[in-house]
């Protein structure tokens, strides 16, 4: 038995309490088929001494609950029932491009994990756990792998201003993506509803308004992304031996699931972040000369750093 409560103001002097009760009766036993029966009652209640005036358009009937009290139940129309029904999956809209990316990513990662040499990815993972900055493998892959752990921050800067009225909370998915990349942010990405309505900081939560929208914090993240390219050895390796570095990365991509899956994950996160930028600019009432799509595309030229720089340079939201 599930009950949800909706409080509605009828007029200045009258208030009704509407209650939706959903009862599912399932009978199942040996020799009998399962028979689900669902009934839904939408009604307003007056309980004992607390008299609450109700809308006159409702029909009432009385049900004795015990010898001491009587509950008066008012049956509502079906329109009210439709408004108050809801569930975990009700009202979910699917964004096909993000769903397709999620299916491709999981399918690709599963295929590579089943076809790689036994223990190949685990050996690399152990190297990262021993020394995250210098694990002793291809520097270009090391750079990608380390950047994946930072990507959730600029993505949070893009999504959190429009997260308030979404079906599911964004925070668990964003925090999870720090470890699982698109594998964990993907379900939120393909079920969220785009929200391009103009926002102010007053519309946001405290963390979003004071941290994710803070320019000092944004520039710090941009510097961190830039630093990761250097400290992970990717830039130096490409300068000193570009051909050898790229060939080594290609071999690692071919031989191990962790390298190939991480690379595809990094690509999907980069493209997804770019795709959310026009929506973010619309929330900021952007009126600049450069087209939002062009700004979005430019962030993909330098993965990670591009979207972090966008967050640092984008127009600030008005206070109110």
Short mmCIF file of C-alpha atoms in Angstrom, two decimals:
data_model
loop_
_atom_site.label_atom_id
_atom_site.label_comp_id
_atom_site.label_asym_id
_atom_site.label_seq_id
_atom_site.Cartn_x
_atom_site.Cartn_y
_atom_site.Cartn_z
CA UNK A 1 0.00 0.00 0.00
CA UNK A 2 1.55 3.25 -1.09
CA UNK A 3 0.13 6.66 -0.22
CA UNK A 4 1.21 10.04 -1.51
CA UNK A 5 -0.13 13.33 -0.16
CA UNK A 6 -0.97 16.45 -2.09
CA UNK A 7 -2.04 19.67 -0.38
CA UNK A 8 -4.16 22.00 -2.47
CA UNK A 9 -5.55 25.40 -1.66
CA UNK A 10 -9.22 25.57 -2.65
CA UNK A 11 -9.68 29.25 -1.83
CA UNK A 12 -8.83 31.71 0.90
CA UNK A 13 -10.81 29.84 3.58
CA UNK A 14 -10.80 26.22 2.50
CA UNK A 15 -8.02 23.68 2.25
CA UNK A 16 -8.29 20.06 1.18
CA UNK A 17 -5.92 17.20 1.70
CA UNK A 18 -5.87 14.86 -1.26
CA UNK A 19 -4.53 11.37 -0.75
CA UNK A 20 -3.70 8.87 -3.45
CA UNK A 21 -3.71 5.28 -2.33
CA UNK A 22 -2.47 2.57 -4.65
CA UNK A 23 -3.19 -0.99 -3.63
CA UNK A 24 -1.86 -3.94 -5.57
CA UNK A 25 -3.23 -7.34 -4.61
CA UNK A 26 -1.35 -10.28 -6.05
CA UNK A 27 -2.67 -13.79 -5.38
CA UNK A 28 -0.32 -16.67 -6.17
CA UNK A 29 -0.24 -20.20 -4.82
CA UNK A 30 0.20 -23.80 -6.02
CA UNK A 31 -2.31 -24.65 -8.70
CA UNK A 32 -3.48 -21.07 -9.20
CA UNK A 33 -2.27 -18.44 -11.67
CA UNK A 34 -0.99 -15.10 -10.50
CA UNK A 35 -3.83 -12.59 -10.55
CA UNK A 36 -2.83 -8.95 -10.09
CA UNK A 37 -5.60 -6.58 -9.16
CA UNK A 38 -4.98 -2.85 -8.89
CA UNK A 39 -7.31 -0.28 -7.44
CA UNK A 40 -6.67 3.39 -6.94
CA UNK A 41 -8.69 5.71 -4.82
CA UNK A 42 -8.17 9.44 -4.89
CA UNK A 43 -10.02 11.09 -2.07
CA UNK A 44 -10.06 13.87 0.48
CA UNK A 45 -10.46 13.07 4.13
CA UNK A 46 -12.01 14.63 7.21
CA UNK A 47 -10.73 12.86 10.28
CA UNK A 48 -12.55 12.97 13.65
CA UNK A 49 -12.37 16.37 15.33
CA UNK A 50 -10.33 18.14 12.64
CA UNK A 51 -12.88 19.52 10.23
CA UNK A 52 -11.35 20.58 6.90
CA UNK A 53 -13.76 22.25 4.43
CA UNK A 54 -13.78 20.54 1.05
CA UNK A 55 -14.69 21.39 -2.53
CA UNK A 56 -18.41 21.05 -3.09
CA UNK A 57 -18.02 19.16 -6.38
CA UNK A 58 -17.04 15.94 -4.61
CA UNK A 59 -19.37 13.14 -3.60
CA UNK A 60 -18.97 11.71 -0.13
CA UNK A 61 -19.54 8.37 1.54
CA UNK A 62 -18.80 7.20 5.08
CA UNK A 63 -16.73 4.23 6.21
CA UNK A 64 -16.66 3.17 9.88
CA UNK A 65 -13.11 2.54 11.06
CA UNK A 66 -13.95 1.62 14.68
CA UNK A 67 -16.63 2.24 17.30
CA UNK A 68 -15.17 5.56 18.39
CA UNK A 69 -14.68 7.40 15.14
CA UNK A 70 -15.86 7.72 11.60
CA UNK A 71 -13.84 8.76 8.58
CA UNK A 72 -15.59 10.67 5.85
CA UNK A 73 -14.11 9.97 2.45
CA UNK A 74 -14.73 12.13 -0.57
CA UNK A 75 -14.14 10.53 -3.96
CA UNK A 76 -12.30 12.73 -6.44
CA UNK A 77 -12.46 12.75 -10.21
CA UNK A 78 -10.02 10.82 -12.38
CA UNK A 79 -8.18 13.94 -13.47
CA UNK A 80 -6.77 14.40 -9.99
CA UNK A 81 -5.67 10.77 -9.98
CA UNK A 82 -3.67 11.29 -13.15
CA UNK A 83 -1.89 14.28 -11.62
CA UNK A 84 -0.80 12.47 -8.46
CA UNK A 85 0.25 9.09 -9.81
CA UNK A 86 3.99 8.54 -10.13
CA UNK A 87 6.74 6.02 -9.82
CA UNK A 88 10.45 5.53 -10.24
CA UNK A 89 10.22 5.20 -14.02
CA UNK A 90 7.12 7.30 -14.67
CA UNK A 91 7.68 10.45 -16.70
CA UNK A 92 11.15 9.41 -17.82
CA UNK A 93 12.13 10.67 -21.26
CA UNK A 94 14.96 9.03 -23.17
CA UNK A 95 17.62 10.96 -25.11
CA UNK A 96 18.56 8.53 -27.93
CA UNK A 97 22.10 9.87 -28.67
CA UNK A 98 23.19 9.49 -25.06
CA UNK A 99 21.51 6.09 -24.76
CA UNK A 100 23.22 4.92 -27.96
CA UNK A 101 26.59 6.11 -26.61
CA UNK A 102 25.95 4.24 -23.37
CA UNK A 103 25.07 0.99 -25.12
CA UNK A 104 28.07 1.27 -27.45
CA UNK A 105 30.42 2.00 -24.56
CA UNK A 106 29.24 -0.92 -22.43
CA UNK A 107 29.19 -3.28 -25.39
CA UNK A 108 32.67 -2.28 -26.48
CA UNK A 109 34.10 -2.55 -22.96
CA UNK A 110 32.54 -5.99 -22.50
CA UNK A 111 33.87 -7.21 -25.85
CA UNK A 112 37.40 -6.02 -25.13
CA UNK A 113 37.40 -7.52 -21.64
CA UNK A 114 36.39 -10.90 -23.08
CA UNK A 115 39.00 -10.89 -25.85
CA UNK A 116 42.09 -9.48 -24.13
CA UNK A 117 44.87 -11.67 -22.75
CA UNK A 118 44.07 -12.85 -19.24
CA UNK A 119 45.28 -10.39 -16.60
CA UNK A 120 46.45 -7.73 -19.08
CA UNK A 121 44.23 -4.94 -17.74
CA UNK A 122 44.75 -5.96 -14.13
CA UNK A 123 48.53 -5.64 -14.51
CA UNK A 124 48.16 -2.06 -15.75
CA UNK A 125 45.68 -1.21 -13.00
CA UNK A 126 48.13 -2.46 -10.37
CA UNK A 127 50.80 -0.20 -11.87
CA UNK A 128 48.48 2.79 -11.53
CA UNK A 129 47.68 1.93 -7.93
CA UNK A 130 51.40 1.75 -7.15
CA UNK A 131 52.24 5.08 -8.83
CA UNK A 132 49.34 7.02 -10.43
CA UNK A 133 51.54 9.64 -12.11
CA UNK A 134 54.28 7.33 -13.38
CA UNK A 135 52.87 3.82 -13.73
CA UNK A 136 55.48 2.85 -16.30
CA UNK A 137 53.23 2.45 -19.36
CA UNK A 138 52.46 4.57 -22.42
CA UNK A 139 52.39 8.26 -21.41
CA UNK A 140 49.49 9.17 -23.69
CA UNK A 141 47.29 6.56 -22.05
CA UNK A 142 48.44 7.65 -18.59
CA UNK A 143 47.30 11.18 -19.43
CA UNK A 144 43.87 10.00 -20.59
CA UNK A 145 43.42 7.76 -17.56
CA UNK A 146 44.28 10.53 -15.10
CA UNK A 147 42.06 13.07 -16.87
CA UNK A 148 39.09 10.71 -16.55
CA UNK A 149 39.19 11.20 -12.78
CA UNK A 150 38.82 14.97 -13.19
CA UNK A 151 36.15 15.08 -15.88
CA UNK A 152 33.21 14.91 -13.46
CA UNK A 153 33.97 18.45 -12.22
CA UNK A 154 33.46 20.46 -15.44
CA UNK A 155 30.53 18.18 -16.31
CA UNK A 156 29.00 19.07 -12.94
CA UNK A 157 29.51 22.76 -13.78
CA UNK A 158 27.50 22.19 -16.97
CA UNK A 159 24.70 20.00 -15.61
CA UNK A 160 24.03 21.18 -12.06
CA UNK A 161 22.49 24.57 -12.99
CA UNK A 162 19.78 22.63 -14.86
CA UNK A 163 19.46 19.71 -12.43
CA UNK A 164 16.81 21.08 -10.09
CA UNK A 165 13.70 19.76 -11.86
CA UNK A 166 15.11 16.53 -13.26
CA UNK A 167 13.53 13.16 -12.57
CA UNK A 168 16.64 11.84 -10.81
CA UNK A 169 19.23 13.68 -8.66
CA UNK A 170 22.45 14.45 -10.52
CA UNK A 171 24.89 14.32 -7.61
CA UNK A 172 25.18 10.51 -7.18
CA UNK A 173 25.76 10.03 -10.91
CA UNK A 174 28.35 12.82 -11.08
CA UNK A 175 30.30 11.54 -8.09
CA UNK A 176 30.13 8.01 -9.45
CA UNK A 177 31.52 9.14 -12.79
CA UNK A 178 34.76 10.07 -11.01
CA UNK A 179 35.41 6.33 -10.84
CA UNK A 180 33.16 4.90 -13.57
CA UNK A 181 33.17 7.63 -16.22
CA UNK A 182 30.30 7.48 -18.68
CA UNK A 183 29.40 4.06 -17.33
CA UNK A 184 27.87 5.83 -14.31
CA UNK A 185 26.96 9.28 -15.65
CA UNK A 186 25.38 7.72 -18.74
CA UNK A 187 22.02 6.74 -17.16
CA UNK A 188 21.56 10.31 -15.95
CA UNK A 189 22.60 11.70 -19.34
CA UNK A 190 20.07 9.69 -21.32
CA UNK A 191 17.17 10.25 -18.89
CA UNK A 192 17.59 13.97 -18.15
CA UNK A 193 15.36 16.60 -19.76
CA UNK A 194 17.20 19.56 -21.34
CA UNK A 195 16.56 22.75 -19.39
CA UNK A 196 17.48 25.90 -21.32
CA UNK A 197 15.38 28.29 -19.22
CA UNK A 198 17.26 31.38 -18.07
CA UNK A 199 18.59 30.89 -14.53
CA UNK A 200 19.95 33.09 -11.76
CA UNK A 201 22.12 32.08 -8.82
CA UNK A 202 19.05 32.38 -6.62
CA UNK A 203 17.58 29.40 -8.51
CA UNK A 204 20.53 27.15 -7.66
CA UNK A 205 21.62 25.16 -4.65
CA UNK A 206 24.39 26.45 -2.41
CA UNK A 207 27.17 24.26 -3.81
CA UNK A 208 26.28 25.04 -7.42
CA UNK A 209 25.90 28.79 -6.85
CA UNK A 210 28.96 29.28 -4.64
CA UNK A 211 31.43 26.65 -5.86
CA UNK A 212 30.61 25.39 -9.34
CA UNK A 213 29.77 28.94 -10.47
CA UNK A 214 32.81 30.44 -8.75
CA UNK A 215 35.36 31.73 -11.28
CA UNK A 216 38.34 31.09 -8.99
CA UNK A 217 37.29 27.46 -8.68
CA UNK A 218 36.70 27.22 -12.43
CA UNK A 219 40.18 28.53 -13.22
CA UNK A 220 41.70 26.16 -10.68
CA UNK A 221 40.09 23.21 -12.50
CA UNK A 222 41.30 24.52 -15.86
CA UNK A 223 44.84 24.68 -14.48
CA UNK A 224 44.49 21.17 -13.03
CA UNK A 225 43.47 19.77 -16.44
CA UNK A 226 46.35 21.54 -18.15
CA UNK A 227 48.76 20.32 -15.50
CA UNK A 228 47.58 16.72 -15.97
CA UNK A 229 48.76 16.78 -19.57
CA UNK A 230 52.23 17.76 -18.36
CA UNK A 231 52.64 15.82 -15.12
CA UNK A 232 51.38 12.60 -16.73
CA UNK A 233 54.10 12.85 -19.34
CA UNK A 234 51.86 13.02 -22.38
CA UNK A 235 53.11 16.38 -23.68
CA UNK A 236 56.81 15.57 -23.22
CA UNK A 237 56.41 12.16 -24.85
CA UNK A 238 54.70 13.65 -27.89
CA UNK A 239 57.38 16.32 -28.22
CA UNK A 240 60.32 13.93 -27.87
CA UNK A 241 58.95 10.96 -29.82
CA UNK A 242 55.49 11.54 -31.25
CA UNK A 243 55.56 8.55 -33.59
CA UNK A 244 56.74 6.11 -30.95
CA UNK A 245 54.26 7.41 -28.38
CA UNK A 246 51.30 7.14 -30.75
CA UNK A 247 52.35 3.67 -31.92
CA UNK A 248 52.75 2.50 -28.33
CA UNK A 249 49.34 3.88 -27.45
CA UNK A 250 47.79 2.11 -30.44
CA UNK A 251 49.34 -1.18 -29.38
CA UNK A 252 48.10 -0.76 -25.81
CA UNK A 253 44.63 0.13 -27.12
CA UNK A 254 44.59 -3.06 -29.18
CA UNK A 255 45.91 -5.37 -26.47
CA UNK A 256 44.12 -4.26 -23.29
CA UNK A 257 40.53 -3.57 -22.33
CA UNK A 258 41.46 -0.92 -19.77
CA UNK A 259 43.23 1.23 -22.37
CA UNK A 260 40.61 0.86 -25.10
CA UNK A 261 37.59 1.26 -22.80
CA UNK A 262 39.14 4.28 -21.03
CA UNK A 263 39.89 5.92 -24.38
CA UNK A 264 36.33 5.43 -25.66
CA UNK A 265 35.02 6.66 -22.30
CA UNK A 266 37.18 9.78 -22.58
CA UNK A 267 35.92 10.45 -26.11
CA UNK A 268 32.26 10.07 -25.11
CA UNK A 269 32.67 12.37 -22.10
CA UNK A 270 34.35 14.98 -24.29
CA UNK A 271 31.57 14.92 -26.90
CA UNK A 272 28.83 14.83 -24.25
CA UNK A 273 30.30 17.83 -22.42
CA UNK A 274 30.47 19.76 -25.69
CA UNK A 275 26.84 18.90 -26.46
CA UNK A 276 25.65 20.41 -23.15
CA UNK A 277 27.36 23.76 -23.74
CA UNK A 278 24.64 25.36 -25.98
CA UNK A 279 22.07 24.53 -23.31
CA UNK A 280 24.30 26.04 -20.63
CA UNK A 281 24.73 29.22 -22.67
CA UNK A 282 20.96 29.50 -23.12
CA UNK A 283 20.52 29.38 -19.33
CA UNK A 284 22.89 32.36 -19.17
CA UNK A 285 20.94 34.31 -21.78
CA UNK A 286 24.03 34.37 -24.02
CA UNK A 287 23.84 37.00 -26.79
CA UNK A 288 27.40 36.88 -28.11
CA UNK A 289 28.52 36.93 -31.74
CA UNK A 290 30.02 33.42 -31.72
CA UNK A 291 27.47 30.68 -32.28
CA UNK A 292 26.98 28.36 -29.25
CA UNK A 293 27.54 25.31 -31.48
CA UNK A 294 30.90 26.70 -32.56
CA UNK A 295 31.91 27.35 -28.95
CA UNK A 296 30.89 23.79 -28.09
CA UNK A 297 32.87 22.30 -30.97
CA UNK A 298 35.99 24.26 -30.04
CA UNK A 299 36.11 22.66 -26.58
CA UNK A 300 36.66 19.24 -28.18
CA UNK A 301 39.91 20.37 -29.81
CA UNK A 302 41.75 19.94 -26.51
CA UNK A 303 39.78 17.29 -24.57
CA UNK A 304 39.21 18.11 -20.92
CA UNK A 305 41.06 21.40 -20.98
CA UNK A 306 38.61 22.83 -23.52
CA UNK A 307 35.49 22.32 -21.42
CA UNK A 308 37.31 23.42 -18.25
CA UNK A 309 38.34 26.66 -19.97
CA UNK A 310 34.78 27.16 -21.15
CA UNK A 311 33.52 26.96 -17.56
CA UNK A 312 36.08 29.57 -16.52
CA UNK A 313 35.25 31.94 -19.39
CA UNK A 314 31.49 31.49 -19.74
CA UNK A 315 29.13 34.35 -18.74
CA UNK A 316 28.27 34.44 -15.06
CA UNK A 317 24.69 33.97 -13.92
CA UNK A 318 22.90 36.99 -12.47
CA UNK A 319 22.51 36.98 -8.71
CA UNK A 320 18.71 37.27 -8.88
#
